[in-house]
Coordinates of C-alpha atoms and ligand atoms in Angstrom, one line a residue:
M80 CA -0.1 -0.1 -0.4
K81 CA 1.6 3.7 -1.2
L82 CA 1.1 6.2 1.2
F83 CA 1.0 10.0 0.2
L84 CA 1.0 13.3 2.6
D85 CA -1.7 15.1 2.3
T86 CA -0.7 18.7 2.5
A87 CA 1.1 21.5 1.3
D88 CA 3.5 22.7 3.9
I89 CA 7.5 22.2 1.9
N90 CA 9.0 21.8 5.5
E91 CA 6.9 19.2 6.6
I92 CA 7.1 17.4 3.2
A93 CA 10.8 17.2 3.0
K94 CA 11.5 15.7 6.7
L95 CA 8.7 12.5 6.2
N96 CA 10.6 12.4 2.8
E97 CA 12.7 11.3 4.5
T98 CA 11.7 8.1 6.3
G99 CA 11.2 7.2 2.4
L100 CA 8.4 5.7 3.1
V101 CA 6.2 8.7 0.7
D102 CA 5.2 7.5 -1.8
G103 CA 3.1 10.5 -2.8
I104 CA 2.0 14.0 -2.0
T105 CA -1.8 15.4 -2.5
T106 CA -2.7 19.1 -2.9
N107 CA -6.2 21.0 -3.1
P108 CA -7.3 24.3 -3.1
S109 CA -7.4 24.0 0.9
L110 CA -3.8 23.2 1.8
I111 CA -2.0 25.9 -0.8
A112 CA -4.4 28.8 0.5
K113 CA -3.0 27.7 4.0
S114 CA 0.4 27.4 3.1
G115 CA 0.0 31.0 2.3
R116 CA 2.2 30.6 -0.9
N117 CA 2.0 31.2 -4.5
I118 CA 0.2 26.8 -6.1
L119 CA 2.8 27.1 -9.1
Q120 CA 6.1 27.4 -6.8
T121 CA 5.2 24.8 -4.2
I122 CA 3.7 22.1 -6.5
E123 CA 7.3 23.0 -7.9
E124 CA 9.6 22.2 -4.9
I125 CA 7.3 19.3 -3.5
C126 CA 8.6 17.2 -6.7
S127 CA 12.2 18.4 -6.4
I128 CA 11.7 16.6 -3.5
V129 CA 9.3 14.0 -4.5
S130 CA 9.5 11.8 -7.2
G131 CA 6.3 9.9 -6.9
P132 CA 3.0 12.1 -7.4
V133 CA 2.4 15.5 -7.1
S134 CA -1.8 16.5 -7.1
A135 CA -1.9 19.5 -7.8
E136 CA -6.0 21.4 -8.1
V137 CA -7.1 22.5 -11.0
T138 CA -10.0 25.8 -9.2
A139 CA -11.7 26.4 -12.9
I140 CA -15.2 25.1 -12.6
D141 CA -15.5 24.5 -17.3
Y142 CA -14.3 21.5 -19.3
A143 CA -12.4 24.5 -20.7
G144 CA -10.7 26.7 -17.7
M145 CA -10.1 22.9 -16.1
I146 CA -7.9 21.8 -20.0
K147 CA -5.7 24.6 -19.1
E148 CA -5.0 25.0 -15.5
G149 CA -4.6 21.6 -16.1
K150 CA -1.8 21.8 -18.9
K151 CA -0.3 24.3 -16.8
L152 CA -0.2 23.0 -13.7
A153 CA 1.6 19.8 -15.9
E154 CA 4.1 21.7 -17.5
I155 CA 5.8 22.3 -13.5
A156 CA 7.0 18.2 -13.9
S157 CA 6.5 15.2 -14.7
N158 CA 5.4 13.9 -11.3
V159 CA 2.3 16.4 -11.1
T160 CA -1.2 14.7 -10.9
V161 CA -4.5 16.9 -12.4
K162 CA -6.7 16.5 -9.6
L163 CA -10.4 17.6 -11.4
P164 CA -13.7 17.3 -9.0
L165 CA -16.3 14.9 -10.0
T166 CA -18.5 16.8 -12.3
T167 CA -19.3 16.5 -15.2
D168 CA -17.0 19.1 -16.7
G169 CA -14.2 17.8 -14.6
L170 CA -14.9 13.7 -15.8
K171 CA -14.7 15.2 -19.3
A172 CA -11.6 16.8 -19.4
C173 CA -10.4 14.0 -17.1
S174 CA -10.2 12.3 -20.3
T175 CA -9.0 14.6 -22.6
L176 CA -6.1 15.2 -20.7
T177 CA -6.1 11.4 -19.4
E178 CA -6.1 10.4 -23.5
Q179 CA -2.9 13.2 -23.6
N180 CA -1.3 10.5 -21.1
I181 CA -1.2 13.1 -17.9
L182 CA -2.4 11.0 -15.1
V183 CA -5.4 12.4 -13.8
N184 CA -6.9 12.6 -9.0
V185 CA -10.6 12.7 -9.5
T186 CA -11.4 14.4 -6.4
L187 CA -14.5 14.7 -3.9
C188 CA -15.9 11.1 -4.2
F189 CA -18.5 10.4 -2.3
S190 CA -20.3 7.6 -4.2
T191 CA -19.7 4.2 -5.8
A192 CA -21.5 5.7 -8.7
Q193 CA -19.4 8.6 -8.6
A194 CA -16.4 6.6 -8.5
L195 CA -17.5 4.1 -11.8
L196 CA -17.6 7.3 -14.1
A197 CA -14.4 8.2 -12.8
A198 CA -13.2 4.8 -13.6
K199 CA -14.6 4.9 -17.4
A200 CA -13.6 7.5 -17.4
G201 CA -9.7 6.7 -17.5
A202 CA -9.0 8.5 -14.1
S203 CA -5.1 7.3 -12.8
F204 CA -6.8 7.9 -9.7
I205 CA -10.5 7.8 -7.4
S206 CA -10.4 10.5 -4.0
P207 CA -13.0 8.5 -2.1
F208 CA -13.2 11.4 1.2
V209 CA -13.5 8.7 3.5
G210 CA -13.6 11.2 6.6
R211 CA -16.4 13.8 5.9
L212 CA -18.6 11.5 4.9
D213 CA -18.1 9.2 8.6
D214 CA -18.9 13.9 9.6
I215 CA -22.9 13.7 8.4
G216 CA -22.7 10.3 9.8
S217 CA -22.1 7.7 6.7
D218 CA -19.8 5.2 6.9
G219 CA -16.5 6.7 4.5
M220 CA -15.2 3.2 4.9
S221 CA -18.5 1.6 3.7
L222 CA -18.2 3.4 0.6
I223 CA -13.4 2.2 -0.4
S224 CA -15.5 -1.7 -0.4
E225 CA -17.8 -1.4 -2.6
I226 CA -15.4 0.9 -5.2
A227 CA -12.9 -2.0 -4.0
E228 CA -15.5 -4.9 -5.8
V229 CA -16.9 -2.3 -8.2
Y230 CA -13.1 -1.7 -9.5
S231 CA -11.9 -5.3 -9.2
N232 CA -15.6 -6.5 -11.2
F233 CA -13.5 -5.0 -14.3
N234 CA -10.0 -4.8 -13.5
F235 CA -10.0 -1.1 -13.7
S236 CA -7.4 0.5 -13.6
T237 CA -7.8 3.4 -11.7
E238 CA -6.2 3.1 -8.3
I239 CA -7.9 3.9 -5.0
L240 CA -6.6 6.9 -2.9
V241 CA -8.5 7.3 0.4
A242 CA -8.6 10.8 1.2
S243 CA -10.0 12.8 4.5
V244 CA -8.7 10.4 6.4
R245 CA -8.5 11.5 9.6
G246 CA -6.8 8.7 12.1
V247 CA -4.7 6.2 12.4
Q248 CA -8.1 3.4 12.3
H249 CA -8.6 5.1 9.0
V250 CA -5.0 4.2 6.8
V251 CA -5.3 0.3 9.2
D252 CA -8.6 -0.2 7.6
A253 CA -8.2 0.7 3.7
A254 CA -5.0 -1.3 4.1
L255 CA -7.3 -4.1 5.1
L256 CA -10.4 -3.7 2.2
G257 CA -6.9 -3.4 -0.1
A258 CA -7.0 0.5 -1.4
D259 CA -3.8 1.9 -3.2
I260 CA -3.0 5.0 -1.3
A261 CA -3.9 6.8 1.7
T262 CA -3.3 10.0 1.9
I263 CA -2.6 11.0 5.6
P264 CA -2.4 14.7 6.8
P265 CA 1.6 14.3 8.5
K266 CA 0.3 14.2 12.2
I267 CA -1.1 11.1 11.1
M268 CA 1.7 9.9 9.5
S269 CA 3.7 10.4 12.5
Q270 CA 1.0 8.7 14.8
M271 CA 2.0 5.9 13.1
Y272 CA 4.8 5.1 14.2
K273 CA 3.6 5.3 18.0
H274 CA 2.5 2.5 20.4
P275 CA 3.2 2.7 24.5
L276 CA 4.3 -0.5 24.3
T277 CA 7.0 0.6 21.9
D278 CA 8.1 3.1 24.3
K279 CA 8.2 1.3 27.2
G280 CA 9.9 -1.8 25.9
L281 CA 12.4 0.3 24.7
E282 CA 12.6 2.2 27.9
D283 CA 13.6 -1.0 29.5
F284 CA 15.6 -2.7 27.5
L285 CA 18.3 0.8 27.6
I286 CA 17.6 0.0 32.2
D287 CA 18.7 -4.0 31.6
W288 CA 21.1 -2.9 29.0
K289 CA 23.1 0.0 31.1
S290 CA 23.6 -2.5 34.3
T291 CA 25.6 -5.1 32.1
G292 CA 28.2 -2.5 31.4
Q293 CA 28.7 -3.9 28.1
S294 CA 29.1 -1.3 24.3
I295 CA 28.6 -2.4 21.4
L296 CA 31.0 -0.6 19.7
Ligands
LIG14 C1 -7.4 15.2 -1.1 O1 -6.5 15.1 -2.1 C2 -8.2 15.7 -0.3 O2 -6.5 16.8 -0.1 C3 -8.2 15.9 1.7 O3 -8.1 14.5 1.9 C4 -9.6 16.4 1.9 O4 -9.5 16.2 3.5 P1 -10.0 17.2 4.7 O5 -11.6 16.2 4.3 O6 -9.4 17.5 5.8 O7 -9.9 18.7 4.3

């Protein structure tokens, strides 16, 4: 399973990329706004740090505008993935950009029917938002399960990119369901390392080791 970071914060990306466990990045207009930086410069910098797919989202809502913006974003670097909303124009633009060998991540997916259309439009990635579904009392993970079944039934190559991740358990559930990717806020990636028994075990080992008076080097 691949892990992407869901952030436009260059410092966090550079720091976590050193773990060797970051397979890609997703951004959106809200994350760019939070960074307070220019989108083109930010995406260029992220692409110079991370070699995997880097999603950059268009803000036009009409087909022609999405194509223009998508092409401009795709010119930044070969690993830019153009993020398009799951609308009629968005999926039309998805087909066009995919035909031009540009990677597309279809975002704001909240139903299996939408995911089916995105796959038929040739999307490289589909982003179902599990957290936002949970927020309204729906079950985000059951959407992942349904999409996985449908994609498997028809051998669609579109990768399931679980988005709007709210905690470590979302990542685990996505992995159990066989999702291709989870995109996670940096804080959640750091939390994935943690277990109180790891901390306690290490502390005990160090105390016992000290009592031996030995040194490995
Ligand atoms: C994914 O690509 C989106 O950027 C993101 O996961 C949305 O998450 P949120 O619901 O926490 O804003």
